Short mmCIF file of C-alpha atoms in Angstrom, two decimals:
data_model
loop_
_atom_site.label_atom_id
_atom_site.label_comp_id
_atom_site.label_asym_id
_atom_site.label_seq_id
_atom_site.Cartn_x
_atom_site.Cartn_y
_atom_site.Cartn_z
CA MET A 19 -43.81 -61.36 58.28
CA SER A 20 -40.66 -63.43 58.32
CA ASN A 21 -41.22 -64.32 54.65
CA PHE A 22 -41.72 -60.64 53.77
CA SER A 23 -38.52 -59.68 55.56
CA ALA A 24 -36.65 -62.41 53.73
CA LEU A 25 -38.05 -61.10 50.42
CA LYS A 26 -36.89 -57.56 51.23
CA THR A 27 -33.43 -58.83 52.14
CA ALA A 28 -33.19 -60.87 48.92
CA MET A 29 -34.33 -57.92 46.80
CA ARG A 30 -31.82 -55.64 48.52
CA LYS A 31 -29.01 -58.09 47.79
CA HIS A 32 -30.26 -58.47 44.22
CA HIS A 33 -30.17 -54.69 43.56
CA GLN A 34 -26.79 -54.38 45.27
CA LEU A 35 -25.38 -57.14 43.08
CA ILE A 36 -26.69 -55.39 39.95
CA ARG A 37 -25.08 -52.09 41.02
CA THR A 38 -21.77 -53.80 41.82
CA THR A 39 -21.76 -55.62 38.49
CA LYS A 40 -22.58 -52.42 36.58
CA ARG A 41 -19.87 -50.50 38.41
CA SER A 42 -17.29 -53.20 37.62
CA PHE A 43 -18.39 -53.31 33.98
CA TYR A 44 -18.11 -49.54 33.47
CA LYS A 45 -14.88 -49.34 35.46
CA GLU A 46 -13.27 -51.83 33.09
CA ARG A 47 -14.50 -49.89 30.06
CA ILE A 48 -13.25 -46.62 31.52
CA ASP A 49 -9.83 -48.04 32.45
CA ASN A 50 -9.42 -49.39 28.90
CA ASN A 51 -10.31 -46.04 27.33
CA THR A 52 -8.66 -43.52 29.63
CA HIS A 53 -7.14 -41.64 26.67
CA ASN A 54 -10.04 -42.24 24.26
CA SER A 55 -12.32 -39.20 24.61
CA LYS A 56 -14.80 -40.48 22.05
CA GLU A 57 -15.44 -43.72 23.94
CA LEU A 58 -15.59 -41.91 27.29
CA PHE A 59 -18.30 -39.58 26.03
CA THR A 60 -20.15 -42.58 24.60
CA ILE A 61 -20.20 -44.03 28.12
CA ILE A 62 -21.42 -40.69 29.48
CA LYS A 63 -24.26 -40.67 26.97
CA GLU A 64 -25.28 -44.22 27.91
CA LEU A 65 -25.43 -43.34 31.59
CA THR A 66 -26.98 -39.89 31.46
CA ASN A 67 -29.41 -40.53 28.59
CA PRO A 68 -30.92 -43.94 29.32
CA LYS A 69 -33.23 -45.34 26.71
CA SER A 70 -36.84 -44.68 27.54
CA CYS A 71 -40.11 -45.61 25.96
CA THR A 72 -41.00 -42.67 23.76
CA ILE A 73 -44.36 -42.17 22.14
CA ASP A 74 -44.11 -41.66 18.41
CA PRO A 75 -45.81 -38.51 17.13
CA PRO A 76 -49.14 -39.11 15.39
CA HIS A 77 -48.62 -39.86 11.72
CA SER A 78 -51.00 -39.31 8.86
CA GLN A 79 -51.02 -39.05 5.10
CA ASP A 80 -51.54 -35.29 5.39
CA LEU A 81 -48.44 -34.94 7.60
CA CYS A 82 -46.45 -37.05 5.17
CA ASN A 83 -47.45 -34.90 2.19
CA SER A 84 -46.94 -31.68 4.18
CA LEU A 85 -43.39 -32.70 5.09
CA SER A 86 -42.63 -33.55 1.47
CA ASN A 87 -43.92 -30.16 0.33
CA TYR A 88 -42.02 -28.36 3.10
CA PHE A 89 -38.66 -29.98 2.27
CA HIS A 90 -39.16 -29.20 -1.43
CA ARG A 91 -40.40 -25.63 -0.83
CA LYS A 92 -37.55 -24.84 1.58
CA ILE A 93 -34.94 -25.32 -1.16
CA ALA A 94 -37.08 -23.60 -3.77
CA ASP A 95 -37.47 -20.54 -1.53
CA ILE A 96 -33.71 -20.34 -1.00
CA ARG A 97 -33.05 -20.46 -4.74
CA HIS A 98 -35.71 -17.82 -5.45
CA SER A 99 -34.31 -15.53 -2.74
CA PHE A 100 -31.02 -14.98 -4.57
CA THR A 101 -30.46 -11.37 -5.55
CA THR A 102 -28.74 -10.47 -8.79
CA PRO A 103 -25.22 -9.09 -8.18
CA SER A 104 -24.57 -5.55 -9.30
CA SER A 105 -22.79 -5.17 -12.64
CA SER A 106 -19.89 -3.35 -11.02
CA THR A 107 -19.04 -6.30 -8.82
CA THR A 108 -20.11 -9.27 -10.90
CA THR A 109 -16.97 -9.14 -12.99
CA THR A 110 -14.77 -9.15 -9.93
CA ALA A 111 -16.65 -12.01 -8.37
CA THR A 112 -16.54 -14.26 -11.41
CA THR A 113 -13.12 -13.48 -12.83
CA ASN A 114 -10.47 -16.20 -12.73
CA THR A 115 -12.88 -18.87 -11.53
CA THR A 116 -12.04 -21.10 -14.48
CA ALA A 117 -9.27 -23.56 -13.78
CA PRO A 118 -6.28 -23.66 -16.14
CA TYR A 119 -6.11 -26.25 -18.91
CA ARG A 120 -5.15 -29.61 -17.43
CA THR A 121 -3.10 -32.20 -19.25
CA ASN A 122 -4.10 -34.92 -16.80
CA ARG A 123 -7.70 -35.95 -17.30
CA LEU A 124 -10.13 -38.48 -15.91
CA ASN A 125 -12.05 -39.82 -18.90
CA ILE A 126 -13.40 -43.19 -17.72
CA TRP A 127 -14.05 -45.11 -14.53
CA ASN A 128 -11.94 -48.21 -14.14
CA PRO A 129 -13.95 -51.46 -14.06
CA THR A 130 -14.47 -52.95 -10.62
CA ASN A 131 -14.09 -56.55 -9.47
CA ASP A 132 -15.69 -58.89 -6.96
CA LYS A 133 -13.00 -58.34 -4.34
CA GLU A 134 -13.48 -54.56 -4.40
CA ILE A 135 -17.26 -54.92 -4.16
CA VAL A 136 -17.06 -57.23 -1.16
CA LYS A 137 -14.57 -54.91 0.55
CA THR A 138 -16.70 -51.85 -0.17
CA LYS A 139 -19.93 -53.36 1.14
CA ASN A 140 -18.33 -53.95 4.54
CA SER A 141 -18.25 -50.18 5.15
CA ILE A 142 -21.98 -49.76 4.35
CA HIS A 143 -24.45 -50.46 7.13
CA SER A 144 -27.81 -49.42 5.72
CA GLY A 145 -29.85 -49.29 2.56
CA SER A 146 -33.22 -48.14 1.29
CA LEU A 147 -36.70 -49.51 1.99
CA THR A 148 -37.04 -50.22 -1.72
CA ASP A 149 -33.97 -52.46 -1.94
CA PRO A 150 -34.92 -55.72 -3.69
CA CYS A 151 -32.12 -57.33 -1.69
CA PRO A 152 -31.66 -55.93 1.85
CA HIS A 153 -28.07 -55.17 2.76
CA HIS A 154 -27.92 -57.76 5.55
CA ILE A 155 -28.83 -60.47 3.04
CA PHE A 156 -26.23 -59.16 0.63
CA ASN A 157 -23.64 -59.31 3.40
CA LYS A 158 -24.39 -62.98 4.02
CA ALA A 159 -24.52 -63.90 0.33
CA SER A 160 -21.96 -61.42 -1.02
CA GLN A 161 -19.87 -64.10 -2.75
CA ILE A 162 -22.94 -65.11 -4.78
CA ILE A 163 -24.37 -61.64 -5.47
CA ALA A 164 -21.07 -59.80 -6.10
CA PRO A 165 -20.55 -61.14 -9.68
CA GLN A 166 -24.03 -59.98 -10.73
CA LEU A 167 -23.56 -56.58 -9.12
CA ARG A 168 -20.13 -56.26 -10.73
CA ALA A 169 -21.68 -56.80 -14.16
CA VAL A 170 -24.27 -54.08 -13.52
CA ILE A 171 -21.71 -51.58 -12.20
CA ASN A 172 -19.25 -52.13 -15.05
CA SER A 173 -22.08 -51.81 -17.56
CA SER A 174 -23.04 -48.52 -15.89
CA PHE A 175 -19.44 -47.28 -16.29
CA ASP A 176 -19.25 -48.42 -19.91
CA THR A 177 -22.53 -46.77 -20.94
CA ALA A 178 -21.97 -43.69 -18.74
CA THR A 179 -25.46 -44.17 -17.30
CA PHE A 180 -26.51 -44.38 -13.67
CA PRO A 181 -29.53 -46.73 -13.30
CA ASP A 182 -32.79 -44.85 -12.80
CA PHE A 183 -33.93 -47.22 -10.05
CA TRP A 184 -30.90 -46.22 -7.97
CA LYS A 185 -31.75 -42.51 -8.20
CA HIS A 186 -34.74 -42.71 -5.87
CA ALA A 187 -34.34 -41.83 -2.18
CA GLU A 188 -36.62 -42.71 0.71
CA VAL A 189 -36.63 -39.86 3.23
CA ASN A 190 -37.30 -40.52 6.90
CA ALA A 191 -38.51 -37.43 8.74
CA LEU A 192 -37.30 -37.49 12.35
CA LEU A 193 -37.96 -34.97 15.08
CA LYS A 194 -34.78 -33.04 15.94
CA LYS A 195 -35.61 -33.28 19.66
CA PRO A 196 -37.80 -35.81 21.49
CA LYS A 197 -40.06 -33.12 22.97
CA ALA A 198 -40.35 -31.02 19.81
CA ASP A 199 -43.78 -30.08 18.53
CA PRO A 200 -44.73 -32.74 15.93
CA GLU A 201 -47.04 -30.24 14.22
CA ASP A 202 -44.15 -27.85 13.52
CA LEU A 203 -42.61 -28.92 10.20
CA THR A 204 -39.39 -27.01 10.91
CA LYS A 205 -38.67 -29.38 13.81
CA TYR A 206 -38.15 -32.34 11.48
CA ARG A 207 -34.81 -33.47 10.06
CA PRO A 208 -34.81 -35.36 6.72
CA ILE A 209 -32.72 -38.54 6.66
CA SER A 210 -32.22 -39.82 3.12
CA LEU A 211 -31.87 -43.56 2.49
CA LEU A 212 -30.34 -44.63 -0.81
CA PRO A 213 -30.40 -48.10 -2.40
CA PHE A 214 -27.63 -50.37 -1.17
CA PRO A 215 -26.22 -51.20 -4.66
CA ALA A 216 -26.11 -47.49 -5.46
CA LYS A 217 -24.07 -46.77 -2.34
CA VAL A 218 -21.58 -49.49 -3.29
CA THR A 219 -21.22 -47.99 -6.76
CA GLU A 220 -20.82 -44.46 -5.40
CA LYS A 221 -18.04 -45.54 -3.03
CA ILE A 222 -16.14 -47.20 -5.86
CA VAL A 223 -16.43 -44.07 -8.01
CA ASN A 224 -15.56 -41.80 -5.10
CA ALA A 225 -12.33 -43.73 -4.45
CA GLN A 226 -11.20 -43.21 -8.07
CA LEU A 227 -12.31 -39.58 -8.15
CA SER A 228 -10.60 -38.72 -4.84
CA HIS A 229 -7.38 -40.37 -6.00
CA PHE A 230 -7.42 -38.29 -9.21
CA LEU A 231 -8.06 -35.04 -7.31
CA GLU A 232 -5.32 -35.64 -4.74
CA GLU A 233 -2.78 -36.88 -7.27
CA ASN A 234 -3.22 -33.74 -9.39
CA ASN A 235 -3.59 -31.27 -6.51
CA ILE A 236 -6.93 -30.00 -7.79
CA LEU A 237 -8.64 -29.32 -4.47
CA ASN A 238 -7.74 -26.33 -2.33
CA THR A 239 -5.06 -27.06 0.22
CA SER A 240 -7.22 -25.21 2.73
CA GLN A 241 -10.08 -27.71 2.38
CA SER A 242 -10.06 -30.24 5.23
CA GLY A 243 -13.49 -31.76 4.76
CA PHE A 244 -13.84 -35.40 3.69
CA ARG A 245 -10.25 -35.78 2.57
CA LYS A 246 -7.67 -38.39 3.51
CA ASN A 247 -5.36 -37.29 6.36
CA HIS A 248 -7.59 -34.27 7.04
CA SER A 249 -10.15 -33.57 9.75
CA THR A 250 -11.73 -30.81 11.79
CA GLU A 251 -8.52 -30.81 13.82
CA THR A 252 -6.38 -29.83 10.82
CA ALA A 253 -8.78 -26.96 10.10
CA LEU A 254 -8.69 -25.77 13.73
CA ILE A 255 -4.90 -25.97 13.91
CA ALA A 256 -4.52 -24.02 10.65
CA CYS A 257 -6.93 -21.33 11.87
CA THR A 258 -5.46 -20.86 15.36
CA ASP A 259 -1.88 -20.99 14.12
CA ASP A 260 -2.50 -18.31 11.49
CA ILE A 261 -4.23 -16.07 14.03
CA ARG A 262 -1.43 -16.53 16.57
CA THR A 263 1.29 -15.77 14.01
CA ARG A 264 -0.40 -12.59 12.76
CA VAL A 265 -1.23 -11.27 16.23
CA TYR A 266 2.35 -11.97 17.36
CA LYS A 267 3.54 -9.75 14.49
CA GLY A 268 1.30 -6.96 15.76
CA GLU A 269 -1.24 -7.20 12.95
CA THR A 270 -4.97 -6.63 13.30
CA ILE A 271 -7.07 -9.25 11.53
CA ALA A 272 -10.71 -10.15 11.06
CA LEU A 273 -11.85 -13.75 11.36
CA ILE A 274 -15.10 -14.23 9.45
CA LEU A 275 -17.03 -17.44 9.97
CA LEU A 276 -19.36 -17.94 7.02
CA ASP A 277 -22.52 -20.01 7.32
CA LEU A 278 -24.43 -21.25 4.28
CA SER A 279 -28.08 -22.26 4.32
CA ALA A 280 -28.61 -25.82 3.03
CA ALA A 281 -25.43 -25.59 0.95
CA PHE A 282 -25.46 -29.18 -0.34
CA ASP A 283 -29.12 -28.89 -1.37
CA THR A 284 -28.72 -25.74 -3.48
CA VAL A 285 -25.77 -26.79 -5.69
CA CYS A 286 -26.52 -25.92 -9.31
CA HIS A 287 -26.01 -28.94 -11.58
CA GLN A 288 -25.08 -26.86 -14.63
CA THR A 289 -22.42 -24.95 -12.68
CA LEU A 290 -21.09 -28.18 -11.18
CA HIS A 291 -20.84 -29.70 -14.68
CA ALA A 292 -18.66 -26.79 -15.81
CA ARG A 293 -16.41 -27.00 -12.75
CA LEU A 294 -16.01 -30.76 -13.13
CA PHE A 295 -14.90 -30.16 -16.73
CA ASN A 296 -12.42 -27.50 -15.57
CA ALA A 297 -11.08 -29.97 -13.01
CA GLY A 298 -10.14 -32.38 -15.83
CA ILE A 299 -13.11 -34.78 -15.67
CA HIS A 300 -14.23 -35.43 -19.23
CA HIS A 301 -16.00 -37.85 -21.58
CA LYS A 302 -17.61 -40.93 -20.02
CA ALA A 303 -16.56 -40.02 -16.49
CA LEU A 304 -18.29 -36.65 -16.78
CA ASP A 305 -21.31 -38.12 -18.56
CA TRP A 306 -21.71 -40.71 -15.79
CA LEU A 307 -21.66 -38.00 -13.10
CA THR A 308 -24.20 -35.99 -15.10
CA SER A 309 -26.45 -39.04 -15.26
CA PHE A 310 -25.88 -39.64 -11.54
CA LEU A 311 -27.22 -36.18 -10.67
CA SER A 312 -30.09 -35.94 -13.16
CA GLU A 313 -33.68 -37.14 -12.86
CA ARG A 314 -33.45 -37.92 -9.16
CA THR A 315 -36.58 -38.32 -7.04
CA GLN A 316 -37.45 -38.66 -3.38
CA ARG A 317 -40.45 -39.25 -1.18
CA VAL A 318 -41.08 -38.90 2.53
CA CYS A 319 -41.75 -42.11 4.43
CA LEU A 320 -43.55 -42.31 7.78
CA PRO A 321 -44.81 -45.50 9.45
CA HIS A 322 -47.66 -46.80 7.25
CA PHE A 323 -47.62 -43.69 5.02
CA ARG A 324 -45.79 -42.60 1.87
CA SER A 325 -45.88 -39.27 0.09
CA THR A 326 -45.89 -38.87 -3.65
CA ALA A 327 -42.45 -38.77 -5.24
CA THR A 328 -41.01 -35.32 -5.98
CA LYS A 329 -38.36 -34.50 -8.54
CA ILE A 330 -35.04 -33.03 -7.40
CA ILE A 331 -33.73 -30.37 -9.77
CA CYS A 332 -30.69 -29.22 -7.78
CA GLY A 333 -28.41 -30.19 -4.95
CA LEU A 334 -26.29 -33.22 -4.11
CA PRO A 335 -27.84 -36.49 -2.86
CA GLN A 336 -27.88 -36.72 0.91
CA GLY A 337 -26.25 -39.88 2.21
CA SER A 338 -24.09 -40.37 -0.87
CA SER A 339 -20.34 -40.78 -0.39
CA LEU A 340 -19.85 -38.92 -3.68
CA SER A 341 -21.64 -35.75 -2.55
CA PRO A 342 -18.89 -34.34 -0.25
CA THR A 343 -16.23 -34.83 -2.94
CA LEU A 344 -18.40 -33.17 -5.59
CA PHE A 345 -19.07 -30.32 -3.18
CA ASN A 346 -15.35 -29.78 -2.66
CA ILE A 347 -14.91 -29.51 -6.44
CA TYR A 348 -17.83 -27.08 -6.59
CA MET A 349 -16.25 -24.84 -3.92
CA ALA A 350 -12.70 -25.01 -5.32
CA PRO A 351 -12.89 -21.79 -7.46
CA PHE A 352 -13.86 -19.71 -4.42
CA ALA A 353 -10.20 -19.36 -3.43
CA ASN A 354 -9.43 -17.64 -6.76
CA ILE A 355 -11.59 -14.69 -5.70
CA LEU A 356 -9.94 -13.87 -2.39
CA ARG A 357 -6.40 -15.23 -2.41
CA PRO A 358 -5.10 -12.51 -4.78
CA HIS A 359 -5.96 -10.07 -1.97
CA GLY A 360 -3.87 -11.98 0.59
CA ILE A 361 -6.86 -13.53 2.37
CA THR A 362 -6.46 -16.88 4.10
CA ILE A 363 -9.29 -19.36 3.52
CA ILE A 364 -9.85 -22.33 5.82
CA SER A 365 -12.68 -24.73 5.05
CA TYR A 366 -14.29 -27.90 6.29
CA ALA A 367 -16.90 -28.84 3.69
CA ASP A 368 -19.38 -25.93 3.68
CA ASP A 369 -18.01 -24.33 6.86
CA THR A 370 -15.63 -21.61 5.68
CA GLN A 371 -13.48 -19.16 7.65
CA LEU A 372 -11.80 -16.11 6.16
CA ILE A 373 -8.81 -14.41 7.81
CA ILE A 374 -8.44 -10.84 6.49
CA TYR A 375 -5.65 -8.38 7.32
CA LEU A 376 -6.92 -4.99 8.49
CA THR A 377 -4.94 -1.79 8.11
CA LYS A 378 -4.27 0.35 11.18
CA ASN A 379 -6.70 2.96 9.91
CA PRO A 380 -10.21 1.72 10.87
CA ALA A 381 -11.89 3.67 8.07
CA THR A 382 -9.64 2.16 5.38
CA ALA A 383 -9.94 -1.27 6.99
CA LYS A 384 -13.71 -1.03 6.87
CA ILE A 385 -13.67 -0.18 3.15
CA ASN A 386 -11.33 -3.07 2.31
CA LEU A 387 -13.29 -5.50 4.47
CA HIS A 388 -16.54 -4.40 2.87
CA ALA A 389 -15.12 -4.92 -0.63
CA ARG A 390 -13.87 -8.43 0.13
CA LEU A 391 -17.13 -9.43 1.79
CA LEU A 392 -19.02 -8.05 -1.18
CA ASP A 393 -16.92 -10.23 -3.51
CA THR A 394 -17.71 -13.18 -1.26
CA ALA A 395 -21.44 -12.48 -1.25
CA ASN A 396 -21.52 -12.07 -5.04
CA TRP A 397 -19.62 -15.31 -5.66
CA MET A 398 -21.94 -17.17 -3.30
CA THR A 399 -24.98 -15.78 -5.10
CA THR A 400 -23.69 -16.70 -8.57
CA SER A 401 -22.97 -20.19 -7.19
CA HIS A 402 -26.53 -20.45 -5.82
CA PHE A 403 -25.47 -20.32 -2.18
CA LYS A 404 -27.30 -18.27 0.43
CA LEU A 405 -25.28 -16.75 3.28
CA ASN A 406 -27.06 -17.11 6.60
CA SER A 407 -26.68 -13.68 8.20
CA ASN A 408 -27.98 -14.93 11.56
CA LYS A 409 -25.16 -17.43 11.94
CA THR A 410 -22.32 -15.69 10.09
CA GLU A 411 -20.00 -14.07 12.63
CA ILE A 412 -16.89 -11.91 12.68
CA ILE A 413 -14.16 -11.56 15.32
CA ILE A 414 -11.45 -8.89 15.37
CA PHE A 415 -8.01 -9.94 16.68
CA GLY A 416 -5.31 -7.40 17.34
CA PRO A 417 -3.35 -5.36 19.90
CA ASN A 418 -5.30 -4.17 22.90
CA LYS A 419 -4.83 -0.51 21.97
CA THR A 420 -6.17 -0.87 18.43
CA ALA A 421 -8.40 2.12 17.71
CA TRP A 422 -11.80 0.79 16.75
CA ASN A 423 -15.18 2.36 17.17
CA ASP A 424 -17.47 0.74 19.69
CA SER A 425 -19.49 -0.74 16.84
CA TRP A 426 -19.84 -0.52 13.11
CA CYS A 427 -21.63 -2.52 10.46
CA CYS A 428 -20.99 -3.94 7.02
CA ASN A 429 -24.07 -3.85 4.81
CA LEU A 430 -23.85 -6.27 1.92
CA ILE A 431 -26.13 -7.50 -0.82
CA ALA A 432 -26.93 -10.77 0.91
CA ILE A 433 -25.60 -10.32 4.43
CA ARG A 434 -25.40 -7.83 7.26
CA LEU A 435 -22.56 -8.18 9.75
CA SER A 436 -22.55 -6.28 13.02
CA ILE A 437 -19.11 -5.89 14.59
CA SER A 438 -19.20 -5.02 18.28
CA ARG A 439 -16.17 -4.31 20.44
CA ARG A 440 -15.50 -7.20 22.82
CA HIS A 441 -12.26 -8.24 24.48
CA LEU A 442 -11.13 -11.85 24.72
CA VAL A 443 -9.58 -12.24 28.17
CA PHE A 444 -8.10 -15.45 29.49
CA SER A 445 -9.85 -15.12 32.86
CA ASN A 446 -13.21 -14.70 31.12
CA TYR A 447 -12.54 -17.83 29.12
CA PHE A 448 -11.90 -19.76 32.35
CA GLU A 449 -15.23 -18.55 33.71
CA HIS A 450 -17.00 -19.69 30.56
CA LEU A 451 -15.17 -23.03 30.72
CA ALA A 452 -16.26 -23.55 34.35
CA GLU A 453 -19.88 -22.79 33.44
CA SER A 454 -19.70 -25.22 30.52
CA ILE A 455 -18.31 -28.01 32.70
CA LEU A 456 -20.90 -27.42 35.43
CA TYR A 457 -23.68 -27.52 32.84
CA SER A 458 -22.28 -30.76 31.40
CA TRP A 459 -21.99 -32.13 34.93
CA GLN A 460 -25.69 -31.84 35.79
CA PRO A 461 -26.78 -35.19 34.26
CA PHE A 462 -24.34 -37.04 36.55
CA SER A 463 -26.66 -36.32 39.47
CA LEU A 464 -29.24 -38.68 37.97
CA PRO A 465 -29.74 -41.86 40.02
CA CYS A 466 -29.05 -44.03 36.96
CA ALA A 467 -25.52 -42.57 36.78
CA ARG A 468 -24.77 -41.74 40.41
CA HIS A 469 -24.87 -45.36 41.58
CA VAL A 470 -22.61 -46.59 38.78
CA LEU A 471 -19.89 -43.95 38.51
CA CYS A 472 -16.77 -44.21 40.61
CA PRO A 473 -14.59 -41.26 41.74
CA THR A 474 -11.83 -42.23 39.28
CA PHE A 475 -14.24 -41.94 36.37
CA LEU A 476 -15.46 -38.54 37.55
CA LEU A 477 -11.89 -37.22 37.70
CA THR A 478 -11.04 -38.66 34.26
CA THR A 479 -14.18 -37.16 32.73
CA LEU A 480 -13.46 -33.76 34.27
CA GLU A 481 -9.97 -33.78 32.75
CA ASN A 482 -11.34 -34.65 29.29
CA LEU A 483 -14.06 -32.00 29.50
CA SER A 484 -11.53 -29.26 30.17
CA SER A 485 -8.24 -30.35 28.54
CA ASP A 486 -9.52 -30.31 24.95
CA LYS A 487 -10.93 -26.79 25.30
CA LEU A 488 -7.78 -25.51 26.99
CA TYR A 489 -5.64 -27.11 24.25
CA LEU A 490 -7.59 -25.37 21.49
CA ALA A 491 -7.57 -22.05 23.34
CA SER A 492 -3.84 -22.04 24.15
CA PRO A 493 -2.66 -20.82 20.71
CA THR A 494 -5.05 -17.86 20.86
CA PHE A 495 -3.96 -16.77 24.33
CA ALA A 496 -0.29 -17.77 24.05
CA HIS A 497 0.82 -14.18 23.49
CA ALA A 498 -1.89 -12.45 25.49
CA GLN A 499 -0.67 -9.67 27.73
#
């Protein structure tokens, strides 16, 4: 018995030492990142979502082929669901979408060099399963491989041809949630893997293309997605500041949050070609981008199984650094439809918000709002975008005594918006904030986190959970009565 007691004492000391060491380790990380919310939430995720042994869903060739067909059919169904705009509104929706003649043009891609290739590869951390040279080997032997890759890339620029082998994508199908039904195809998220040399080439082209667009002010100033010195924060600040300014002046406005279904996957290549030309991209530069988008294929890959390759006839390649920039060019003419009517547009990639002034007469305001939304729906349809009516929302901001009906609806060609009367009150927001924090706080009761966290960390986390939300809400409620 004495030996058993000694074993229990030793094990107790062992576990206590592990807890003390973990607490010291996380305390040091927390103290070093007190003002770094991103790192703090990374620590939270490590503690509240410990890695566990998960059982992979059963894979088969039938599941692999079914997923491939589902991903392909999903985009095809969206494209076939587009309704033809009425003749009375088509003209309005497509007028003035052509950019003016530009004297500055991008005709060729500048040749790259070994130094640029080595620098570019450092920002790429993955490749495709079909890579003849895995990216980790390229990283170790970059000084030897870079000259050969430089010759291929420069030849691609000179001939305005993107290599066919680089156009194939391997798609990993991952469950969106660990406990999701593996038999439900809608629960899978496609993750596209592109060849490593292709990603290097795309980054080099994207750097030159982005520089041309910014230097010539081609992109909308309201677009904050995937641009230098822009982020979601710039979009949020622009939105809240515009709302605050208008409400302070006594205006009534409608904030419309548009949601597009699979926007990147439904981009029409012919329309994109025309908009690239209007943006000043011509000759070999345009021909190279056309080659980059054409004749692309993909196949779904599961452990030990591969589907047959399917041809991609529309959309922008997932995982490509070029795709967000090309999407911004594709969306650029949208502002020409609404800005003449005094509408503010704020965008982050495919997430677009419209701020529309409403007259004091609700009936007139409804007619004007309906007309502008109809223009929006028609432009989206002609651009092969589908508005998701289930996720598109509208909020009315204005004086408390604004005379609005309890509810009214806007029926559009491709979208139905229901506008119900609800009041934003600061006290209600605090209640919602408290509920959100309490919900986020539940994982901290887990034993894996409770024995490691110290009171200082709990206080710091609480401040970060609430301060960001209060900061974003303050402009909206600054002038609340």
